[in-house]
Amino acid sequence: MYFPSYRMRRLRTSPQMRELVRETDLLPDRLIYPLFVSHGENVRNEIGSMPGCYQLSINHLVEEAGEVAALGIPAVVLFGIPAEKDEAGSGAYDEEGVVQLAITALKESLPQLLVITDVCLCEYTSHGHCGIIRDDYVDNDVTLEMLARMAVSHAEAGADIVAPSDMMDGRVAAIRSALDSEGFINTPIMSYSSKFASAFFGPFREAAESTPEFGDRKSYQMDPRNGDEAVRETLLDLEEGADIVMVKPALPYLDIIHRIKQETRFPLAAYNVSGEYSMLKAAAANGWLDERRAVLEALTSIRRAGADMIITYHAKDAAAWLKE
Ligand code: PBG
Ligand code: ZN
């Protein structure tokens, strides 16, 4: 087993040899592209901290989604930017809300493209928190009713998968029972089961205009220091009926991805979040990194850690590179 009878470099001698022994694949059909749907018409605003990503009104969203589908990416996840926000986040469960209308438009023009929807109130509340505020605290149980209504409204509009990202306790069970009682027994729930209170969400909050007006999200999102707790959060979501679980962010949490895959064996999504994207984009723009190699290496490492699918703002670029 030792040198010189074994030489690890023997299997690295050519690209063909390396392909034969590679352990991890990265293919476009494992990628999910996030899209920001804006109210208004003919909106196409590039997001300052996320070059290449835009707030899009429905006409441009449909165009963009067409490009995504043509690249072999099977799914998008939608975030809404409503015209108005209020204390109760009522735009979130409005039948004529931005996301509801966008789902209908997408399913009409691109029926094969899977539409996943983010289920959370923060883009719709005037205070920017992920739930309803009672006595300066995000009230868990009242919020559950809103989330369930939101998920049902997405399913009614034609969403293929609903993805709660709020981190309220009991939301998966509440959403499952609401979907079932409305007849949506086949609509899967992709739960953001271990979502950490992360600095890497910064650019997203600019994109979605959802920065909390006061305080932070640490009373509901997880403490980055905890791994056992991430496993428990995930097991609870599975007991409540989650079909797909998630770890978010991805790169600073590869150990969590690995553990959750090992402990659950359920389909696992990793969310390569906005800040992870912005870091590579900024370094590449400065000429400090080879963007293509760095992005494909980062995404491959997320797959190697154990993610089945990756939600990433790099999806379009990566899919194009992988096709070449
Ligand atoms: C909303 C939500 C957030 C993200 C996805 N859904 C932001 C947050 O919790 O502040 C972050 C995504 C990203 O950073 O790319 N709950
Ligand atoms: Zn939220």
Tab-separated table of C-alpha atoms and ligand atoms in Angstrom:
chain	number	residue	atom	x	y	z
A	1	MET	CA	0.000	0.000	0.000
A	2	TYR	CA	2.969	2.297	0.147
A	3	PHE	CA	5.257	4.194	-2.151
A	4	PRO	CA	6.756	3.205	-4.516
A	5	SER	CA	4.295	0.362	-5.251
A	6	TYR	CA	1.478	2.900	-4.968
A	7	ARG	CA	1.695	6.257	-6.691
A	8	MET	CA	-1.434	8.401	-6.328
A	9	ARG	CA	-0.357	10.459	-9.330
A	10	ARG	CA	-0.861	7.502	-11.732
A	11	LEU	CA	-4.576	8.233	-11.948
A	12	ARG	CA	-4.013	11.935	-12.596
A	13	THR	CA	-1.974	11.624	-15.763
A	14	SER	CA	-4.563	12.837	-18.323
A	15	PRO	CA	-7.972	14.523	-18.418
A	16	GLN	CA	-9.541	11.215	-19.517
A	17	MET	CA	-7.964	9.374	-16.615
A	18	ARG	CA	-9.131	12.051	-14.177
A	19	GLU	CA	-12.689	11.902	-15.521
A	20	LEU	CA	-12.803	8.143	-14.958
A	21	VAL	CA	-11.985	8.385	-11.277
A	22	ARG	CA	-13.841	11.569	-10.368
A	23	GLU	CA	-16.228	11.140	-7.471
A	24	THR	CA	-18.486	14.159	-7.881
A	25	ASP	CA	-20.577	15.441	-10.774
A	26	LEU	CA	-21.767	18.976	-11.317
A	27	LEU	CA	-24.499	19.214	-13.940
A	28	PRO	CA	-26.957	21.998	-14.789
A	29	ASP	CA	-29.878	19.764	-13.804
A	30	ARG	CA	-28.777	20.041	-10.167
A	31	LEU	CA	-28.988	23.847	-10.182
A	32	ILE	CA	-31.810	26.189	-9.188
A	33	TYR	CA	-31.764	29.873	-10.161
A	34	PRO	CA	-33.230	32.546	-7.832
A	35	LEU	CA	-35.249	35.343	-9.443
A	36	PHE	CA	-36.550	38.615	-7.993
A	37	VAL	CA	-39.988	39.579	-9.282
A	38	SER	CA	-40.713	43.263	-9.103
A	39	HIS	CA	-44.025	45.073	-9.224
A	40	GLY	CA	-44.427	47.500	-12.107
A	41	GLU	CA	-43.877	47.215	-15.832
A	42	ASN	CA	-40.701	46.976	-17.833
A	43	VAL	CA	-38.523	46.879	-14.735
A	44	ARG	CA	-35.014	45.493	-15.137
A	45	ASN	CA	-32.853	46.906	-12.325
A	46	GLU	CA	-29.452	45.424	-11.828
A	47	ILE	CA	-28.725	44.793	-8.143
A	48	GLY	CA	-25.643	46.813	-7.174
A	49	SER	CA	-24.036	44.219	-4.923
A	50	MET	CA	-25.000	41.302	-7.202
A	51	PRO	CA	-23.764	42.079	-10.721
A	52	GLY	CA	-25.645	40.012	-13.304
A	53	CYS	CA	-28.770	39.718	-11.109
A	54	TYR	CA	-31.838	41.889	-11.605
A	55	GLN	CA	-35.144	42.900	-10.117
A	56	LEU	CA	-37.482	42.001	-12.981
A	57	SER	CA	-41.083	42.814	-13.738
A	58	ILE	CA	-43.134	39.934	-15.092
A	59	ASN	CA	-42.452	40.537	-18.802
A	60	HIS	CA	-38.680	40.492	-18.251
A	61	LEU	CA	-38.963	37.652	-15.758
A	62	VAL	CA	-40.538	35.419	-18.373
A	63	GLU	CA	-37.742	36.267	-20.816
A	64	GLU	CA	-35.064	35.555	-18.230
A	65	ALA	CA	-36.725	32.284	-17.222
A	66	GLY	CA	-36.718	31.272	-20.892
A	67	GLU	CA	-32.937	31.680	-20.951
A	68	VAL	CA	-32.627	29.721	-17.722
A	69	ALA	CA	-34.669	26.829	-19.104
A	70	ALA	CA	-32.710	26.844	-22.395
A	71	LEU	CA	-29.503	26.351	-20.391
A	72	GLY	CA	-30.863	23.104	-18.959
A	73	ILE	CA	-31.598	24.490	-15.498
A	74	PRO	CA	-34.770	22.743	-14.299
A	75	ALA	CA	-36.038	25.158	-11.648
A	76	VAL	CA	-36.236	28.737	-10.447
A	77	VAL	CA	-37.074	30.061	-6.991
A	78	LEU	CA	-39.117	33.254	-6.844
A	79	PHE	CA	-38.845	36.188	-4.443
A	80	GLY	CA	-41.318	39.071	-4.609
A	81	ILE	CA	-40.859	42.814	-4.382
A	82	PRO	CA	-44.378	44.194	-3.865
A	83	ALA	CA	-45.473	47.791	-4.538
A	84	GLU	CA	-46.573	48.232	-0.935
A	85	LYS	CA	-45.694	46.706	2.390
A	86	ASP	CA	-47.718	46.642	5.618
A	87	GLU	CA	-47.487	45.350	9.203
A	88	ALA	CA	-49.222	42.083	8.326
A	89	GLY	CA	-47.331	41.442	5.086
A	90	SER	CA	-50.652	41.105	3.278
A	91	GLY	CA	-49.026	41.239	-0.166
A	92	ALA	CA	-47.581	37.821	0.614
A	93	TYR	CA	-50.917	36.005	0.390
A	94	ASP	CA	-52.707	38.290	-2.071
A	95	GLU	CA	-54.138	36.297	-5.009
A	96	GLU	CA	-53.037	39.145	-7.260
A	97	GLY	CA	-49.664	39.546	-5.555
A	98	VAL	CA	-46.452	39.873	-7.581
A	99	VAL	CA	-45.343	36.301	-7.026
A	100	GLN	CA	-48.788	34.805	-7.619
A	101	LEU	CA	-49.055	36.630	-10.960
A	102	ALA	CA	-45.498	35.686	-11.868
A	103	ILE	CA	-46.163	31.983	-11.199
A	104	THR	CA	-49.172	32.044	-13.509
A	105	ALA	CA	-47.202	33.799	-16.260
A	106	LEU	CA	-44.267	31.390	-15.959
A	107	LYS	CA	-46.394	28.251	-15.952
A	108	GLU	CA	-48.217	29.528	-19.026
A	109	SER	CA	-45.132	30.232	-21.093
A	110	LEU	CA	-42.709	27.606	-19.732
A	111	PRO	CA	-44.789	24.732	-18.339
A	112	GLN	CA	-41.766	22.426	-17.922
A	113	LEU	CA	-39.744	24.818	-15.795
A	114	LEU	CA	-40.273	24.039	-12.104
A	115	VAL	CA	-41.405	27.046	-10.120
A	116	ILE	CA	-40.352	27.020	-6.484
A	117	THR	CA	-41.601	29.853	-4.281
A	118	ASP	CA	-40.014	31.362	-1.211
A	119	VAL	CA	-42.599	31.403	1.559
A	120	CYS	CA	-41.756	34.159	4.032
A	121	LEU	CA	-43.226	37.490	5.046
A	122	CYS	CA	-40.084	39.667	5.212
A	123	GLU	CA	-40.352	41.005	1.663
A	124	TYR	CA	-43.942	42.092	2.398
A	125	THR	CA	-43.817	43.481	5.942
A	126	SER	CA	-43.198	47.179	6.544
A	127	HIS	CA	-40.821	46.291	9.424
A	128	GLY	CA	-38.917	43.724	7.326
A	129	HIS	CA	-39.210	40.832	9.794
A	130	CYS	CA	-40.151	37.320	8.701
A	131	GLY	CA	-43.320	37.235	10.808
A	132	ILE	CA	-45.993	39.249	12.556
A	133	ILE	CA	-44.785	41.493	15.410
A	134	ARG	CA	-46.573	41.310	18.780
A	135	ASP	CA	-45.059	43.166	21.737
A	136	ASP	CA	-41.774	43.702	19.888
A	137	TYR	CA	-41.394	39.979	19.283
A	138	VAL	CA	-41.946	37.985	16.106
A	139	ASP	CA	-45.029	36.009	17.102
A	140	ASN	CA	-44.636	32.412	16.031
A	141	ASP	CA	-48.145	31.030	16.048
A	142	VAL	CA	-49.911	33.992	14.430
A	143	THR	CA	-47.282	33.948	11.702
A	144	LEU	CA	-48.024	30.289	10.930
A	145	GLU	CA	-51.502	31.172	9.692
A	146	MET	CA	-50.096	33.753	7.278
A	147	LEU	CA	-47.442	31.383	5.990
A	148	ALA	CA	-50.026	28.660	5.396
A	149	ARG	CA	-52.220	31.107	3.458
A	150	MET	CA	-49.219	32.260	1.464
A	151	ALA	CA	-48.216	28.702	0.542
A	152	VAL	CA	-51.769	27.833	-0.523
A	153	SER	CA	-51.981	30.983	-2.669
A	154	HIS	CA	-48.756	29.963	-4.408
A	155	ALA	CA	-50.045	26.432	-5.009
A	156	GLU	CA	-53.315	27.836	-6.370
A	157	ALA	CA	-51.355	29.993	-8.811
A	158	GLY	CA	-49.508	26.866	-9.988
A	159	ALA	CA	-46.290	26.660	-7.926
A	160	ASP	CA	-44.572	23.275	-8.212
A	161	ILE	CA	-42.793	23.417	-4.830
A	162	VAL	CA	-43.205	25.759	-1.851
A	163	ALA	CA	-40.144	26.667	0.185
A	164	PRO	CA	-40.676	28.216	3.649
A	165	SER	CA	-37.649	30.280	4.727
A	166	ASP	CA	-39.047	32.026	7.803
A	167	MET	CA	-37.687	29.686	10.553
A	168	MET	CA	-40.903	29.755	12.621
A	169	ASP	CA	-41.494	26.581	14.643
A	170	GLY	CA	-44.221	24.354	13.245
A	171	ARG	CA	-44.436	26.007	9.817
A	172	VAL	CA	-43.922	22.823	7.847
A	173	ALA	CA	-46.813	21.076	9.617
A	174	ALA	CA	-49.022	24.164	9.254
A	175	ILE	CA	-48.260	24.454	5.542
A	176	ARG	CA	-48.659	20.700	4.921
A	177	SER	CA	-52.064	20.587	6.543
A	178	ALA	CA	-53.262	23.737	4.740
A	179	LEU	CA	-52.072	22.409	1.359
A	180	ASP	CA	-53.679	19.026	1.977
A	181	SER	CA	-56.990	20.474	3.037
A	182	GLU	CA	-57.089	22.524	-0.169
A	183	GLY	CA	-56.352	19.436	-2.260
A	184	PHE	CA	-52.662	20.117	-2.967
A	185	ILE	CA	-51.533	16.739	-1.693
A	186	ASN	CA	-48.828	16.499	-4.352
A	187	THR	CA	-47.198	19.873	-3.787
A	188	PRO	CA	-43.840	19.202	-2.118
A	189	ILE	CA	-42.390	21.343	0.660
A	190	MET	CA	-38.734	22.294	0.399
A	191	SER	CA	-37.992	23.475	3.912
A	192	TYR	CA	-35.189	25.902	4.709
A	193	SER	CA	-34.644	23.624	7.678
A	194	SER	CA	-31.311	24.903	8.947
A	195	LYS	CA	-31.018	28.534	8.082
A	196	PHE	CA	-28.353	30.428	9.989
A	197	ALA	CA	-28.452	34.086	11.075
A	198	SER	CA	-25.776	34.987	8.544
A	199	ALA	CA	-23.897	38.077	7.440
A	200	PHE	CA	-23.853	36.532	3.971
A	201	PHE	CA	-27.506	37.485	3.349
A	202	GLY	CA	-26.546	41.158	3.092
A	203	PRO	CA	-26.725	41.594	-0.698
A	204	PHE	CA	-30.052	39.697	-0.858
A	205	ARG	CA	-31.616	42.197	1.492
A	206	GLU	CA	-30.674	44.951	-0.924
A	207	ALA	CA	-32.102	42.890	-3.795
A	208	ALA	CA	-35.355	42.038	-2.003
A	209	GLU	CA	-35.571	45.333	-0.088
A	210	SER	CA	-36.107	43.310	3.092
A	211	THR	CA	-33.629	44.590	5.688
A	212	PRO	CA	-35.310	44.531	9.139
A	213	GLU	CA	-36.083	48.056	10.363
A	214	PHE	CA	-35.127	47.178	13.917
A	215	GLY	CA	-33.224	44.369	15.593
A	216	ASP	CA	-32.014	41.295	13.731
A	217	ARG	CA	-33.206	37.797	12.905
A	218	LYS	CA	-31.356	35.986	15.701
A	219	SER	CA	-34.545	35.118	17.620
A	220	TYR	CA	-35.613	32.853	14.762
A	221	GLN	CA	-32.629	32.032	12.534
A	222	MET	CA	-29.980	29.663	13.872
A	223	ASP	CA	-26.790	30.496	15.722
A	224	PRO	CA	-23.828	29.796	13.392
A	225	ARG	CA	-22.028	28.086	16.278
A	226	ASN	CA	-24.479	25.151	16.390
A	227	GLY	CA	-24.322	21.930	14.406
A	228	ASP	CA	-26.263	19.446	16.565
A	229	GLU	CA	-29.114	21.928	16.614
A	230	ALA	CA	-29.126	22.024	12.815
A	231	VAL	CA	-29.627	18.272	12.778
A	232	ARG	CA	-32.497	18.549	15.280
A	233	GLU	CA	-34.152	21.375	13.315
A	234	THR	CA	-33.971	19.218	10.205
A	235	LEU	CA	-35.342	16.085	11.870
A	236	LEU	CA	-38.264	18.110	13.229
A	237	ASP	CA	-39.064	19.478	9.767
A	238	LEU	CA	-38.992	15.938	8.393
A	239	GLU	CA	-41.396	14.775	11.102
A	240	GLU	CA	-43.689	17.631	10.116
A	241	GLY	CA	-43.649	16.507	6.481
A	242	ALA	CA	-40.796	18.268	4.674
A	243	ASP	CA	-39.969	16.562	1.366
A	244	ILE	CA	-36.677	18.331	0.699
A	245	VAL	CA	-34.492	19.875	3.412
A	246	MET	CA	-32.015	22.711	3.077
A	247	VAL	CA	-28.838	24.124	4.520
A	248	LYS	CA	-28.282	27.844	4.113
A	249	PRO	CA	-25.756	29.413	3.554
A	250	ALA	CA	-23.655	26.744	1.829
A	251	LEU	CA	-19.900	27.385	1.725
A	252	PRO	CA	-19.343	28.378	5.371
A	253	TYR	CA	-21.578	25.408	6.354
A	254	LEU	CA	-20.212	22.477	4.340
A	255	ASP	CA	-19.847	20.460	7.544
A	256	ILE	CA	-23.572	20.921	8.217
A	257	ILE	CA	-24.431	19.823	4.669
A	258	HIS	CA	-22.356	16.702	5.178
A	259	ARG	CA	-23.873	15.889	8.569
A	260	ILE	CA	-27.445	16.421	7.475
A	261	LYS	CA	-27.029	14.212	4.441
A	262	GLN	CA	-25.484	11.486	6.587
A	263	GLU	CA	-28.139	11.692	9.279
A	264	THR	CA	-31.272	12.020	7.151
A	265	ARG	CA	-30.597	10.528	3.695
A	266	PHE	CA	-33.338	12.875	2.440
A	267	PRO	CA	-33.062	15.044	-0.665
A	268	LEU	CA	-30.935	17.986	0.364
A	269	ALA	CA	-30.722	21.451	-1.136
A	270	ALA	CA	-27.917	23.876	-0.327
A	271	TYR	CA	-28.422	27.603	-0.762
A	272	ASN	CA	-25.259	29.268	-2.069
A	273	VAL	CA	-26.423	32.689	-0.877
A	274	SER	CA	-26.070	36.233	-2.131
A	275	GLY	CA	-22.941	37.102	-0.110
A	276	GLU	CA	-21.157	33.996	-1.370
A	277	TYR	CA	-21.972	35.135	-4.916
A	278	SER	CA	-20.936	38.743	-4.339
A	279	MET	CA	-17.562	37.741	-2.902
A	280	LEU	CA	-16.582	35.762	-5.979
A	281	LYS	CA	-17.992	38.392	-8.338
A	282	ALA	CA	-16.039	41.153	-6.605
A	283	ALA	CA	-12.805	39.199	-6.611
A	284	ALA	CA	-13.277	38.268	-10.269
A	285	ALA	CA	-14.073	41.862	-11.247
A	286	ASN	CA	-10.788	42.911	-9.672
A	287	GLY	CA	-8.920	40.243	-11.570
A	288	TRP	CA	-7.993	38.487	-8.328
A	289	LEU	CA	-9.633	35.158	-9.173
A	290	ASP	CA	-10.439	33.210	-12.316
A	291	GLU	CA	-14.227	33.425	-12.013
A	292	ARG	CA	-15.067	30.325	-13.987
A	293	ARG	CA	-12.673	28.052	-12.121
A	294	ALA	CA	-13.535	29.502	-8.725
A	295	VAL	CA	-17.294	29.221	-9.241
A	296	LEU	CA	-17.179	25.658	-10.552
A	297	GLU	CA	-14.861	24.639	-7.709
A	298	ALA	CA	-17.157	26.208	-5.098
A	299	LEU	CA	-20.274	24.554	-6.544
A	300	THR	CA	-18.513	21.204	-6.832
A	301	SER	CA	-17.474	21.407	-3.189
A	302	ILE	CA	-21.112	21.899	-2.187
A	303	ARG	CA	-22.061	18.777	-4.163
A	304	ARG	CA	-19.131	16.841	-2.681
A	305	ALA	CA	-20.252	17.789	0.839
A	306	GLY	CA	-23.573	16.085	0.153
A	307	ALA	CA	-26.031	18.479	-1.488
A	308	ASP	CA	-28.272	16.972	-4.156
A	309	MET	CA	-29.255	20.367	-5.549
A	310	ILE	CA	-27.819	23.872	-5.296
A	311	ILE	CA	-29.717	27.143	-5.312
A	312	THR	CA	-27.222	29.601	-6.745
A	313	TYR	CA	-27.016	32.984	-8.470
A	314	HIS	CA	-24.148	31.466	-10.484
A	315	ALA	CA	-26.542	28.928	-12.068
A	316	LYS	CA	-26.751	30.555	-15.498
A	317	ASP	CA	-23.003	31.108	-15.825
A	318	ALA	CA	-22.214	27.660	-14.469
A	319	ALA	CA	-24.692	25.931	-16.769
A	320	ALA	CA	-23.236	27.760	-19.779
A	321	TRP	CA	-19.677	26.820	-18.799
A	322	LEU	CA	-20.644	23.203	-18.155
A	323	LYS	CA	-22.162	22.947	-21.640
A	324	GLU	CA	-19.072	24.166	-23.466
B	1	PBG	C1	-36.149	35.497	3.342
B	1	PBG	C2	-34.930	35.009	2.688
B	1	PBG	C3	-33.618	35.477	2.815
B	1	PBG	C4	-32.852	34.754	1.929
B	1	PBG	C5	-33.698	33.834	1.315
B	1	PBG	N1	-34.971	33.986	1.815
B	1	PBG	C6	-33.043	36.613	3.576
B	1	PBG	C7	-33.057	36.661	5.034
B	1	PBG	O1	-33.425	35.731	5.740
B	1	PBG	O2	-32.689	37.750	5.473
B	1	PBG	C8	-31.387	34.954	1.688
B	1	PBG	C9	-30.909	34.555	0.366
B	1	PBG	C10	-29.583	35.085	-0.022
B	1	PBG	O3	-28.857	35.745	0.745
B	1	PBG	O4	-29.225	34.821	-1.167
B	1	PBG	N2	-36.443	34.925	4.552
B	2	ZN	ZN	-37.923	36.171	5.719
